[in-house]
PDB file of C-alpha atoms in Angstrom:
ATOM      1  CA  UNK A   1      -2.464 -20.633  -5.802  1.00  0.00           C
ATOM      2  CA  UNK A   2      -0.741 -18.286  -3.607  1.00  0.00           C
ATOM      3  CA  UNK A   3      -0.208 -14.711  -4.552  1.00  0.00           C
ATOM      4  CA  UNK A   4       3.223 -15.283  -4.645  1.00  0.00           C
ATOM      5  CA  UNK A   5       2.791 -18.598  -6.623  1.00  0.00           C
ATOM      6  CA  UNK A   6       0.573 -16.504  -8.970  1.00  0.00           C
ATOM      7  CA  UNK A   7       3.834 -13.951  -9.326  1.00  0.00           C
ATOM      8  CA  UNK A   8       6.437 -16.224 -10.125  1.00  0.00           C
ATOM      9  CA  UNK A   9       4.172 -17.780 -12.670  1.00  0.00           C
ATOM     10  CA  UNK A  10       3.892 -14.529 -14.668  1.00  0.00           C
ATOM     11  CA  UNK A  11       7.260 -14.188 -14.588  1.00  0.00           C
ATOM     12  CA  UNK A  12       7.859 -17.546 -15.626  1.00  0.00           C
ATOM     13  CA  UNK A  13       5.512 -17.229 -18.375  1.00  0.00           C
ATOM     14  CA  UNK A  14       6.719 -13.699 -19.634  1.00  0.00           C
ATOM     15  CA  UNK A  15      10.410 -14.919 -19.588  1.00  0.00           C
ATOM     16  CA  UNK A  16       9.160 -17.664 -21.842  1.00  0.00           C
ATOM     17  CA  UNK A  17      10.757 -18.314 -25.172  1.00  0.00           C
ATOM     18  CA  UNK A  18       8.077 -20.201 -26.544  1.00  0.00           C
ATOM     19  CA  UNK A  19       7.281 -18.883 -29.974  1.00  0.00           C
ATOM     20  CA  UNK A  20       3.582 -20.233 -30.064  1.00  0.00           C
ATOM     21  CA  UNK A  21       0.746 -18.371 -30.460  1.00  0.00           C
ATOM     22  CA  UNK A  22      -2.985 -18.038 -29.904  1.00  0.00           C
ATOM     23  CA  UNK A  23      -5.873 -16.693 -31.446  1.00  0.00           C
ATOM     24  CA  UNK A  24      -7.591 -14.848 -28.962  1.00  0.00           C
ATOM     25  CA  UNK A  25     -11.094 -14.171 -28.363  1.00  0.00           C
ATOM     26  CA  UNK A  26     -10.265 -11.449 -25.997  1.00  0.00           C
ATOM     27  CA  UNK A  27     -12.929  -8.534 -27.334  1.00  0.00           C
ATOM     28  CA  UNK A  28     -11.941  -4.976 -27.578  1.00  0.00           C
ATOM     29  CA  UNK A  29     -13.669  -1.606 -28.424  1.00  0.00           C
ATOM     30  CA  UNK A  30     -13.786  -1.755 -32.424  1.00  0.00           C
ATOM     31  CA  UNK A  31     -12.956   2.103 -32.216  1.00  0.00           C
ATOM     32  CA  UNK A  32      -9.661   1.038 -29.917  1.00  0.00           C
ATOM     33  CA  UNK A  33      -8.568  -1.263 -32.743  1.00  0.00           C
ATOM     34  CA  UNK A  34      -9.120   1.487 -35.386  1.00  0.00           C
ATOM     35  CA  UNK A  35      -7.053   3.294 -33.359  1.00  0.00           C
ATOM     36  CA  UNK A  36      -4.024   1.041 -33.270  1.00  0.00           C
ATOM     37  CA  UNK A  37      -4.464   0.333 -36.795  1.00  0.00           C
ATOM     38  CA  UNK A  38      -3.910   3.824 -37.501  1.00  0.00           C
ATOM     39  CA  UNK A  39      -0.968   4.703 -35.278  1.00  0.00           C
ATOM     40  CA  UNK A  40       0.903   1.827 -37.054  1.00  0.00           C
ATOM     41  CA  UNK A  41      -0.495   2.626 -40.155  1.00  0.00           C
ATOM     42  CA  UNK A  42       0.341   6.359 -40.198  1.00  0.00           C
ATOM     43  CA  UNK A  43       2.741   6.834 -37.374  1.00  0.00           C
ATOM     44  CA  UNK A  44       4.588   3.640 -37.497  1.00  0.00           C
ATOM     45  CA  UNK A  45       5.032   3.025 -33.514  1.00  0.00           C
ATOM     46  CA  UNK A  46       4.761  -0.644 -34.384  1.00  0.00           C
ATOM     47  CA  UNK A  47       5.369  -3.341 -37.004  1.00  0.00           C
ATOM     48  CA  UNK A  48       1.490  -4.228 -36.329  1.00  0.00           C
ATOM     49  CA  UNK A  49      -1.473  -3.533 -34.446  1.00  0.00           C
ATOM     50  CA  UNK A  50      -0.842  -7.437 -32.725  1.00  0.00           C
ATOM     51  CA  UNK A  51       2.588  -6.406 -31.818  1.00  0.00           C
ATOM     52  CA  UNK A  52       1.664  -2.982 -30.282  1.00  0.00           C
ATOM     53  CA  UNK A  53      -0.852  -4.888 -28.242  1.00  0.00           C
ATOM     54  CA  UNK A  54       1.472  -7.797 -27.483  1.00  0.00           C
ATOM     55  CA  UNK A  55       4.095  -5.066 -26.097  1.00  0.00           C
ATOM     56  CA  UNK A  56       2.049  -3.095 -23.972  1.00  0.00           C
ATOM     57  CA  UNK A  57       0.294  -5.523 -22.213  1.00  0.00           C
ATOM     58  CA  UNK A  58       3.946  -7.245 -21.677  1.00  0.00           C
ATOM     59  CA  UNK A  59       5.191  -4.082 -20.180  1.00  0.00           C
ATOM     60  CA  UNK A  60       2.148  -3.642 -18.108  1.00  0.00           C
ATOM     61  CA  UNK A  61       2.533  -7.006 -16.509  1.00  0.00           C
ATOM     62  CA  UNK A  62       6.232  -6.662 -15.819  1.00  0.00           C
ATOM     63  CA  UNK A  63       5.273  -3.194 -14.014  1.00  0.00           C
ATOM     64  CA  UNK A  64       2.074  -4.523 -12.001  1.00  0.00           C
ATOM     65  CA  UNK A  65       3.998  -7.905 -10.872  1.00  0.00           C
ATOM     66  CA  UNK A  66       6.906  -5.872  -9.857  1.00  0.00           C
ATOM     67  CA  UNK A  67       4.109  -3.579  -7.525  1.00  0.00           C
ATOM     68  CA  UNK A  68       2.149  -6.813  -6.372  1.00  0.00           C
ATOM     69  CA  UNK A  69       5.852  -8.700  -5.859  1.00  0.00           C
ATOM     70  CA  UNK A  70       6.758  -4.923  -3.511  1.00  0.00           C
ATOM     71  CA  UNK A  71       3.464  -4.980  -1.884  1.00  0.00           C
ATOM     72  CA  UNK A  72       4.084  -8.730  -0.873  1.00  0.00           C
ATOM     73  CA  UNK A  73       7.297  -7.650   0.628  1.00  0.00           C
ATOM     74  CA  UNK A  74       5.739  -4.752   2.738  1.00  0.00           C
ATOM     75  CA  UNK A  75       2.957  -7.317   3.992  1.00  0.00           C
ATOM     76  CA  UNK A  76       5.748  -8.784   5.412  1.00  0.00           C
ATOM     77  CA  UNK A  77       7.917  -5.922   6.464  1.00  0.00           C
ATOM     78  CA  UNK A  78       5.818  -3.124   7.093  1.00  0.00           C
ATOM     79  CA  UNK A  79       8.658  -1.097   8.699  1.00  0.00           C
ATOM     80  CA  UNK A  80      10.045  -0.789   4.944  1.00  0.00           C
ATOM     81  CA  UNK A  81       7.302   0.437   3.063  1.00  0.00           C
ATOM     82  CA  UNK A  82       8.242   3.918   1.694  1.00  0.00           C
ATOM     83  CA  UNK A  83       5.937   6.906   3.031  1.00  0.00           C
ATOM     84  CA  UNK A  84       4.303   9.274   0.039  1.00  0.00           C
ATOM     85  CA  UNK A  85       6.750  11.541   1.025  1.00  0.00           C
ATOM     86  CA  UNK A  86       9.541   9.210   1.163  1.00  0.00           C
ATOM     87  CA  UNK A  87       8.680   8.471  -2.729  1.00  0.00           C
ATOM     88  CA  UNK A  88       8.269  12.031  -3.454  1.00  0.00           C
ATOM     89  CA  UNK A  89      11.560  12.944  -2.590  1.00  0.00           C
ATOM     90  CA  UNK A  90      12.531   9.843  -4.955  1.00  0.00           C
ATOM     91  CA  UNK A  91      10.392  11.354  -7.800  1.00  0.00           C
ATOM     92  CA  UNK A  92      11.798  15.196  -7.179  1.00  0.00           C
ATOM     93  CA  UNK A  93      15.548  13.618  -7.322  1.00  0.00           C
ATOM     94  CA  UNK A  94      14.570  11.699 -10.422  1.00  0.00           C
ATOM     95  CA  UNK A  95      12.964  14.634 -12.364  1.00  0.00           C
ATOM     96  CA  UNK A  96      15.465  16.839 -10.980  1.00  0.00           C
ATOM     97  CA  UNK A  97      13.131  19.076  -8.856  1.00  0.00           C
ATOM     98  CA  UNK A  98      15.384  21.079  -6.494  1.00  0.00           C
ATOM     99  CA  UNK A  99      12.725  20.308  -4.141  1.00  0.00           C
ATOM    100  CA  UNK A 100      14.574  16.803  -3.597  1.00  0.00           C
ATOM    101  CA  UNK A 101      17.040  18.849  -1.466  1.00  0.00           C
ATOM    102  CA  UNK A 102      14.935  19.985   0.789  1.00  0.00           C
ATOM    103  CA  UNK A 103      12.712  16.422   1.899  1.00  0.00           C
ATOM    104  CA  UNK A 104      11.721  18.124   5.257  1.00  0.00           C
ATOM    105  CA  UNK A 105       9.675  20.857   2.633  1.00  0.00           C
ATOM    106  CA  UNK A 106       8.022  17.743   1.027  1.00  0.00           C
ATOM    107  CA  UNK A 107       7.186  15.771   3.815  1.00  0.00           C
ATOM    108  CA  UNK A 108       5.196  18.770   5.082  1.00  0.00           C
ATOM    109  CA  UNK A 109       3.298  19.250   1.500  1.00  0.00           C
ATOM    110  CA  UNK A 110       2.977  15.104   1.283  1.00  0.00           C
ATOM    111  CA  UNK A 111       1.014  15.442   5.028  1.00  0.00           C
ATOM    112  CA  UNK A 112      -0.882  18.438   3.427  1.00  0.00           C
ATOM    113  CA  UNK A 113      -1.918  17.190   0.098  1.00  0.00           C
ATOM    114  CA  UNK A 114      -2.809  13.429   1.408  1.00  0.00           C
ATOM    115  CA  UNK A 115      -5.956  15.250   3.300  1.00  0.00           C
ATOM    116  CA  UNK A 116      -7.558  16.426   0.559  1.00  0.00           C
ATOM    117  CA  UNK A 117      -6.315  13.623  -2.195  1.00  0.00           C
ATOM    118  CA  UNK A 118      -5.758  10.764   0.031  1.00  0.00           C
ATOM    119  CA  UNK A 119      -4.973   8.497  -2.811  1.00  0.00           C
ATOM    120  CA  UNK A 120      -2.087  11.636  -4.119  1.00  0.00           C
ATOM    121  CA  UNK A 121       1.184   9.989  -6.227  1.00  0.00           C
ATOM    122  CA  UNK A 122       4.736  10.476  -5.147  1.00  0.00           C
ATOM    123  CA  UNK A 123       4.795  13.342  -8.500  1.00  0.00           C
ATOM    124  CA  UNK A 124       1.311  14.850  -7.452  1.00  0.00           C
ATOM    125  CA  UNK A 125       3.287  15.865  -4.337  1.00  0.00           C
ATOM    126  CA  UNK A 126       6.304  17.556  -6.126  1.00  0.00           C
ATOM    127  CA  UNK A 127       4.193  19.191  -7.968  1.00  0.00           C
ATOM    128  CA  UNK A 128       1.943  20.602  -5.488  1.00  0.00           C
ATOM    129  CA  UNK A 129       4.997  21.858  -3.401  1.00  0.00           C
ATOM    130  CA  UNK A 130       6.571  23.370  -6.038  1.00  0.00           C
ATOM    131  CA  UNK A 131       3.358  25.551  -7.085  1.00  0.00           C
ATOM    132  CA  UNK A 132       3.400  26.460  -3.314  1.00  0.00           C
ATOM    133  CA  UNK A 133       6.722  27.474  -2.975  1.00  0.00           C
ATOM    134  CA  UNK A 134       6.207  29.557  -6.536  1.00  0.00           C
ATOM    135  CA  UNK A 135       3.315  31.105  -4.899  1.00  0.00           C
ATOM    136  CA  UNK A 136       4.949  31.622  -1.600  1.00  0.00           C
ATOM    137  CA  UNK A 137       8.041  33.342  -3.326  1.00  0.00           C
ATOM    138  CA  UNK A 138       5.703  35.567  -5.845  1.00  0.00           C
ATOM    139  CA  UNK A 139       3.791  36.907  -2.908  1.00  0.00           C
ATOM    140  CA  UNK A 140       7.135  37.458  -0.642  1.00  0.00           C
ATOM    141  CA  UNK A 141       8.204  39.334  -4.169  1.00  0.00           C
ATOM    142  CA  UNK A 142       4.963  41.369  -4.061  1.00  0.00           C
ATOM    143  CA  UNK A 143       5.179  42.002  -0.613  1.00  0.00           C
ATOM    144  CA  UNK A 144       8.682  43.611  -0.734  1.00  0.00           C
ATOM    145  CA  UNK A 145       7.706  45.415  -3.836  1.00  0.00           C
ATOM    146  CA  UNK A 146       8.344  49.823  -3.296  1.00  0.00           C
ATOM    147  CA  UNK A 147       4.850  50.670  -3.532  1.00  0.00           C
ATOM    148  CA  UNK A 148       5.595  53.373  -5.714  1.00  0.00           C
ATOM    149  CA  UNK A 149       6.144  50.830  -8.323  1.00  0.00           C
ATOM    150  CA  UNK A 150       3.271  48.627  -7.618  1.00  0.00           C
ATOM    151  CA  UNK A 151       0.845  52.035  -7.942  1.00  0.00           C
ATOM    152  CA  UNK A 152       2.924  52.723 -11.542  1.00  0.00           C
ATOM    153  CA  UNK A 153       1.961  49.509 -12.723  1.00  0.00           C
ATOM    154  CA  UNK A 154      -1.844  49.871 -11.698  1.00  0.00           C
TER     155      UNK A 154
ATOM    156  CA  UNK B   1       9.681   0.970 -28.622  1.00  0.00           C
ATOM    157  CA  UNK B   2      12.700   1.650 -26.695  1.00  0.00           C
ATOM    158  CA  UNK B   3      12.692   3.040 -22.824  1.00  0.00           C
ATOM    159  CA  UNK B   4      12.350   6.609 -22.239  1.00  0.00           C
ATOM    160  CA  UNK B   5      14.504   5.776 -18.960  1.00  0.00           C
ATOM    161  CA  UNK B   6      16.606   3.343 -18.381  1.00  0.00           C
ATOM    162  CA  UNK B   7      17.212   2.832 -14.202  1.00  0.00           C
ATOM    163  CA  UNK B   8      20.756   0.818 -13.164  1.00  0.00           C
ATOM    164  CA  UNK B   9      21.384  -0.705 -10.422  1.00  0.00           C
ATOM    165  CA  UNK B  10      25.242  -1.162  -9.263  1.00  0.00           C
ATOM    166  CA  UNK B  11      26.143  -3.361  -6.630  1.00  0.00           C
ATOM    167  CA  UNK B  12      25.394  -1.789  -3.626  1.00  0.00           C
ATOM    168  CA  UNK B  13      21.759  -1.665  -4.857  1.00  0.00           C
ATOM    169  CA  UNK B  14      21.730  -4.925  -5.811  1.00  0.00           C
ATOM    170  CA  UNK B  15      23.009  -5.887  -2.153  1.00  0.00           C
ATOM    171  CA  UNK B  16      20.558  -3.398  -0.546  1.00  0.00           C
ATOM    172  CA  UNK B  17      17.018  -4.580  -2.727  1.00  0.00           C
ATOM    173  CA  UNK B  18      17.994  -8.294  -1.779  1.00  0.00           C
ATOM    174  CA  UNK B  19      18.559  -7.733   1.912  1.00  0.00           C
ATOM    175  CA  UNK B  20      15.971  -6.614   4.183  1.00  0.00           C
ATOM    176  CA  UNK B  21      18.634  -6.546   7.011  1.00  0.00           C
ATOM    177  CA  UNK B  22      21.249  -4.237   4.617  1.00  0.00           C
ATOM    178  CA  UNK B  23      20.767  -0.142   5.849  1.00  0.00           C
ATOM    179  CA  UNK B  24      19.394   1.213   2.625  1.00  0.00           C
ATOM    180  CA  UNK B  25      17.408  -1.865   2.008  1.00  0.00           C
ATOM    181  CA  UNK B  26      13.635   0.889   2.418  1.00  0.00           C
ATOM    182  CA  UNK B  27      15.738   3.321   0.373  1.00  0.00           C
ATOM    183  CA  UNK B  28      16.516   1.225  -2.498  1.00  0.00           C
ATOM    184  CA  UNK B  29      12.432  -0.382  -2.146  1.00  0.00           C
ATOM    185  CA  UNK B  30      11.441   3.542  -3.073  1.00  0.00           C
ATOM    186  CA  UNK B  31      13.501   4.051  -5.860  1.00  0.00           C
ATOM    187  CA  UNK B  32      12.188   0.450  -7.301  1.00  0.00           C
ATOM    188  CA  UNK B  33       8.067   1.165  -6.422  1.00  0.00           C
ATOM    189  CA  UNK B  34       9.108   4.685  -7.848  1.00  0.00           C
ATOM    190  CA  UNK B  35      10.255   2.934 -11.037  1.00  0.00           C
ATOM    191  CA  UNK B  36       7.687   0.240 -11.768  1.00  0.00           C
ATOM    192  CA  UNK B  37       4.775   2.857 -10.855  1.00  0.00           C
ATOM    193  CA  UNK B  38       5.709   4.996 -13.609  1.00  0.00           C
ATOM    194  CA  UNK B  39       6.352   1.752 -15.935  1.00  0.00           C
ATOM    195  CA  UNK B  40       2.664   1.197 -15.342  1.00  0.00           C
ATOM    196  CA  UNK B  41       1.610   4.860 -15.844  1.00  0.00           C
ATOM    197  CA  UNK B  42       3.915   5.470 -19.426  1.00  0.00           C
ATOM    198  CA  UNK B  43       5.465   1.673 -20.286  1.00  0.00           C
ATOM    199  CA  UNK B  44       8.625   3.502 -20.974  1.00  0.00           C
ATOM    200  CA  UNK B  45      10.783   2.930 -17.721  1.00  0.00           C
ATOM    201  CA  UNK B  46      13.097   0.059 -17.447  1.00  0.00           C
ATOM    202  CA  UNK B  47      15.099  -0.864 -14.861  1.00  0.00           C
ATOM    203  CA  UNK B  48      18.019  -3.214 -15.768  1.00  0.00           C
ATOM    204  CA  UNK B  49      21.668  -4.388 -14.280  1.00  0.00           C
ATOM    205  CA  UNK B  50      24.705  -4.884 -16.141  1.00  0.00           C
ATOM    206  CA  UNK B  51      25.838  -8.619 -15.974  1.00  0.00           C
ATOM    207  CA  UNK B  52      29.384  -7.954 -14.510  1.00  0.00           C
ATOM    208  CA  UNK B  53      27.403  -5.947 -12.073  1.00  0.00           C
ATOM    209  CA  UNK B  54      25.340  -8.979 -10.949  1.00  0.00           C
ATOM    210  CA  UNK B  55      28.285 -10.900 -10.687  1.00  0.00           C
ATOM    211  CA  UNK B  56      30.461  -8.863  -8.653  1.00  0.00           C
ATOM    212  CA  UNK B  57      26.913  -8.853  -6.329  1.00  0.00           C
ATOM    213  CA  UNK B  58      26.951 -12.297  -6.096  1.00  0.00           C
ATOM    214  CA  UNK B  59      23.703 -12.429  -7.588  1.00  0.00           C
ATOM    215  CA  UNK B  60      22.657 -15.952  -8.663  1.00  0.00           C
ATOM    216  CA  UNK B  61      19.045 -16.035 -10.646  1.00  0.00           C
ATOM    217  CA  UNK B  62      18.791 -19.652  -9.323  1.00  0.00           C
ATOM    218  CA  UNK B  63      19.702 -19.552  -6.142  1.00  0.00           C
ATOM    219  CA  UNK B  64      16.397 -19.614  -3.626  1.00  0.00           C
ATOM    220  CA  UNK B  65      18.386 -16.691  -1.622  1.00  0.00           C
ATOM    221  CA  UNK B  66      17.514 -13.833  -4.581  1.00  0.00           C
ATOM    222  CA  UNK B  67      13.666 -14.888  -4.696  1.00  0.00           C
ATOM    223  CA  UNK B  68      12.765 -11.534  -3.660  1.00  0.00           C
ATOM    224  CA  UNK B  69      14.991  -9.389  -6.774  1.00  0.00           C
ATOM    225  CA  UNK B  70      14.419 -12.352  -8.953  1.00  0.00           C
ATOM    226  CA  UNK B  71      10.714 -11.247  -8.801  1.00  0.00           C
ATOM    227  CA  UNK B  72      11.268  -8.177 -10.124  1.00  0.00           C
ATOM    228  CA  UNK B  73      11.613  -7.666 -14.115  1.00  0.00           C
ATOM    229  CA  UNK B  74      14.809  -6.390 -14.050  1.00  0.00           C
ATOM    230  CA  UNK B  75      16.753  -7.186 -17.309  1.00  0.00           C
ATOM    231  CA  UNK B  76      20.506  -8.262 -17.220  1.00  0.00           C
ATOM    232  CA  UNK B  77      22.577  -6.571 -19.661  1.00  0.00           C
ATOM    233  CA  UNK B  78      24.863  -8.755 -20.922  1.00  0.00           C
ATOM    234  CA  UNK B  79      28.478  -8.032 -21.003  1.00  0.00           C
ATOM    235  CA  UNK B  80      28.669  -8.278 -25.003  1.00  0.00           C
ATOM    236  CA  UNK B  81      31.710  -7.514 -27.747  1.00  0.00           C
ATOM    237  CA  UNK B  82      30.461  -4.043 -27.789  1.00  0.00           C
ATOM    238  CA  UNK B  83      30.371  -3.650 -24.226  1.00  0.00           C
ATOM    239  CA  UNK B  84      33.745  -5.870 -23.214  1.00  0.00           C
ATOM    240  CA  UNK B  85      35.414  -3.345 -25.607  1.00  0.00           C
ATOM    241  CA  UNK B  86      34.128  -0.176 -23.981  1.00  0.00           C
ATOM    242  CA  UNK B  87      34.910  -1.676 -20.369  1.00  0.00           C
ATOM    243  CA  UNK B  88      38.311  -2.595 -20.984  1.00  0.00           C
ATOM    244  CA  UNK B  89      38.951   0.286 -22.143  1.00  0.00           C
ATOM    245  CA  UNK B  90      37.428   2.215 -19.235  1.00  0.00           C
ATOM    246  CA  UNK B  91      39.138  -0.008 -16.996  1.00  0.00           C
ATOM    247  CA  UNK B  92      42.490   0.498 -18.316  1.00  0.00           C
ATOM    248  CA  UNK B  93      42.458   4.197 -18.477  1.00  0.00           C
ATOM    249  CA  UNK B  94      40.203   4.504 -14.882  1.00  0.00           C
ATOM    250  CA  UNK B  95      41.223   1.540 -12.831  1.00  0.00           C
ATOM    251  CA  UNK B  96      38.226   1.073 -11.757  1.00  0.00           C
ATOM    252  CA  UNK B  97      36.332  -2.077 -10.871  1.00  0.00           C
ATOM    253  CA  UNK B  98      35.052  -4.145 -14.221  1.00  0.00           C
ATOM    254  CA  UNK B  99      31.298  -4.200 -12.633  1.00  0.00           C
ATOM    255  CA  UNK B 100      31.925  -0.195 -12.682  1.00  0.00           C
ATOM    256  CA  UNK B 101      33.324  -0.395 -16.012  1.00  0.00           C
ATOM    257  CA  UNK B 102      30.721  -2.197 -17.287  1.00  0.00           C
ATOM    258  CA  UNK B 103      27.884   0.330 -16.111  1.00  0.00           C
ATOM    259  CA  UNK B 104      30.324   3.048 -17.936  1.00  0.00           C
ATOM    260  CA  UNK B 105      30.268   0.596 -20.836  1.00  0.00           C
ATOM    261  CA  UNK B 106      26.025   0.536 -20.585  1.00  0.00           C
ATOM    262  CA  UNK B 107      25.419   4.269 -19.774  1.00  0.00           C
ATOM    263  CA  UNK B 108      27.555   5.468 -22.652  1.00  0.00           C
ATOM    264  CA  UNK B 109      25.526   3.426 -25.091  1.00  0.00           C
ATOM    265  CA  UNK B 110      22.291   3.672 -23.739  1.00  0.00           C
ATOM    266  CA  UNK B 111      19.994   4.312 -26.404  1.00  0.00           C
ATOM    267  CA  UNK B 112      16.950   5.594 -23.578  1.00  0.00           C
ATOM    268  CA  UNK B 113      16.452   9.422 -23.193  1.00  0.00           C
ATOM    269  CA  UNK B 114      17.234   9.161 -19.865  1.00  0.00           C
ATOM    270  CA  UNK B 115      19.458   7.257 -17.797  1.00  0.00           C
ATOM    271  CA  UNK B 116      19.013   6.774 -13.946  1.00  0.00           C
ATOM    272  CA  UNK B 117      21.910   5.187 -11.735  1.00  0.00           C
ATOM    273  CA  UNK B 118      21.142   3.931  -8.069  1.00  0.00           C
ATOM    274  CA  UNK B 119      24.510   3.980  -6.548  1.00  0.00           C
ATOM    275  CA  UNK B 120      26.570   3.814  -3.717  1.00  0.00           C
ATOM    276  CA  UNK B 121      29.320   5.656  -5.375  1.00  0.00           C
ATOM    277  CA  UNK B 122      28.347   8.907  -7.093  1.00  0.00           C
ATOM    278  CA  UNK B 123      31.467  10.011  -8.103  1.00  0.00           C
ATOM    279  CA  UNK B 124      32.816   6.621  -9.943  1.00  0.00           C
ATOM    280  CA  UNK B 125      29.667   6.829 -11.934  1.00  0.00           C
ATOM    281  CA  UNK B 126      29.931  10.237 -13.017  1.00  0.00           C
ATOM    282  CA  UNK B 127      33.886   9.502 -14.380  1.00  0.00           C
ATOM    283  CA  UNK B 128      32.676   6.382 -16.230  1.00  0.00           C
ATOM    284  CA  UNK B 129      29.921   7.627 -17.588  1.00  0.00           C
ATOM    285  CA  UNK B 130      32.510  10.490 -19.463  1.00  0.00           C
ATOM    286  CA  UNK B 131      30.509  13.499 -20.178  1.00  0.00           C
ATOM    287  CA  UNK B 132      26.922  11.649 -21.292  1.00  0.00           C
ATOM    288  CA  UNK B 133      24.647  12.473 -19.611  1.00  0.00           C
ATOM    289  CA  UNK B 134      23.180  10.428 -16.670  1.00  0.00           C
ATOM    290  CA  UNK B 135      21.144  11.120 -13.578  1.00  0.00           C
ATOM    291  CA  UNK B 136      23.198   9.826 -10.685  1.00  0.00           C
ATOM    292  CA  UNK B 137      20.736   8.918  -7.563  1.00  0.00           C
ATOM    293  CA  UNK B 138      22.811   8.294  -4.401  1.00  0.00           C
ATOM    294  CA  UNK B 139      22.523   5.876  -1.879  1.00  0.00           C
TER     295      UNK B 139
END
């Protein structure tokens, strides 16, 4: 089966209306179960531990065939995948990071992070330019300070 | 438990995540890797289209030509009572287009925290969407 034959399966399978269902023998942690017991039991964020699990691992699918279905693509047409940078400036416009205004300013922190954290996400890159331009602006702050004041607040 | 974001696409997106050859084809690919990695990360992003929206697109779920979005688990919204109520009315007092009307129709009832539009047209999305609020990515 081809990777791509292995893709539209899942979806074909997760798009499935079939209402069977299985007894698993898939093992996990006791203290995980506990766990899901109690958040349906006490914070209700399900009808039922089997449900919560169902749900999860449904939307974890849907997400990771959607990546392998994208990496596929850029196999293909590697002139279209995104650079970290391009993707920050993606997450900065999403979370509404002023930053996404200024993509030149991330694609210099993406370049800078990706040396030290070569595997860095799109948000570890917003976030690491915006402490550096925080920084950057306290010291510029400092720096103009009267030093009259700065000796005051010693 | 319902989406903490809800991503739309309108047409243009549609157009542009089918067609390699279409300009903002690489743009539209980073909003959707953008999406689905943070689907993995929190399970609370979902990224959906409006069903007059994949209509105006042309976009056929059968048809061997939309293999590539058809991949993708993005969920049509169908163009309910609710919904053909709220459009029609959006389209009456807007004149815009019904696929437009119909992502007014969505973004006003969204039940997600957040809602994310990838659009072509910024402005039309903003007027339909009548004072909720919705984060309005342009393409």
């Amino acid at each position: 089966m081809t990777r791509e034959e292995a893709i539209d399966r899942i979806n074909e399978l997760l798009n499935s209306t079939d209402p069977a269902t299985v007894n698993t023998s898939m093992r996990i942690p006791r203290a995980l179960r506990e766990a899901a017991a109690l958040a349906v039991d006490e914070l209700g964020v399900a009808p039922s531990a089997t449900v919560m699990a169902a749900n999860a691992l449904r939307s974890l699918l849907e997400a990771t065939v959607a990546l392998a279905n994208l990496e596929l693509h850029y196999e293909e047409y590697p002139q279209f995948r995104p650079t970290l940078a391009d993707l920050a400036v993606v997450a900065a416009e999403w979370d509404g990071s002023p930053l996404a205004q200024q993509p030149d300013l991330l694609r210099r922190y993406a370049e800078e992070i990706v040396q030290r954290h070569p595997h860095a996400e799109p948000e570890d890159v917003v976030l690491w330019a915006e402490a550096r331009e925080y920084t950057a602006a306290e010291q510029k702050k400092d720096a103009g300070a009267d030093p009259a004041d700065q000796q005051g607040a010693a | 438990m319902s989406a903490k974001r809800v991503v739309l696409l309108d047409n243009e997106a549609v157009q542009a995540l089918r067609d390699p050859a279409h300009r903002k084809h690489q743009r539209v690919l980073g909003e959707v890797e953008v999406a689905f990695k943070r689907a993995v990360r929190t399970q609370r992003v979902r990224v959906a289209v409006p069903s007059a929206v994949r209509v105006e697109a042309g976009w056929d779920r059968t048809s061997p030509a939309w293999a590539f979005a058809n991949r993708f688990p993005i969920t049509d919204i169908p163009l309910d009572t609710g919904h053909a109520d709220a459009a029609a009315s959006i389209v009456r007092r807007m004149g815009v287009s019904v696929a437009d009307a119909h992502l007014g129709a969505v973004i006003q009832a969204a039940g997600a925290d957040r809602v994310t539009v990838l659009t072509s047209d910024p402005g039309d999305m903003r007027r339909v969407a009548e004072g909720r609020r919705v984060d309005v990515v342009a393409l």
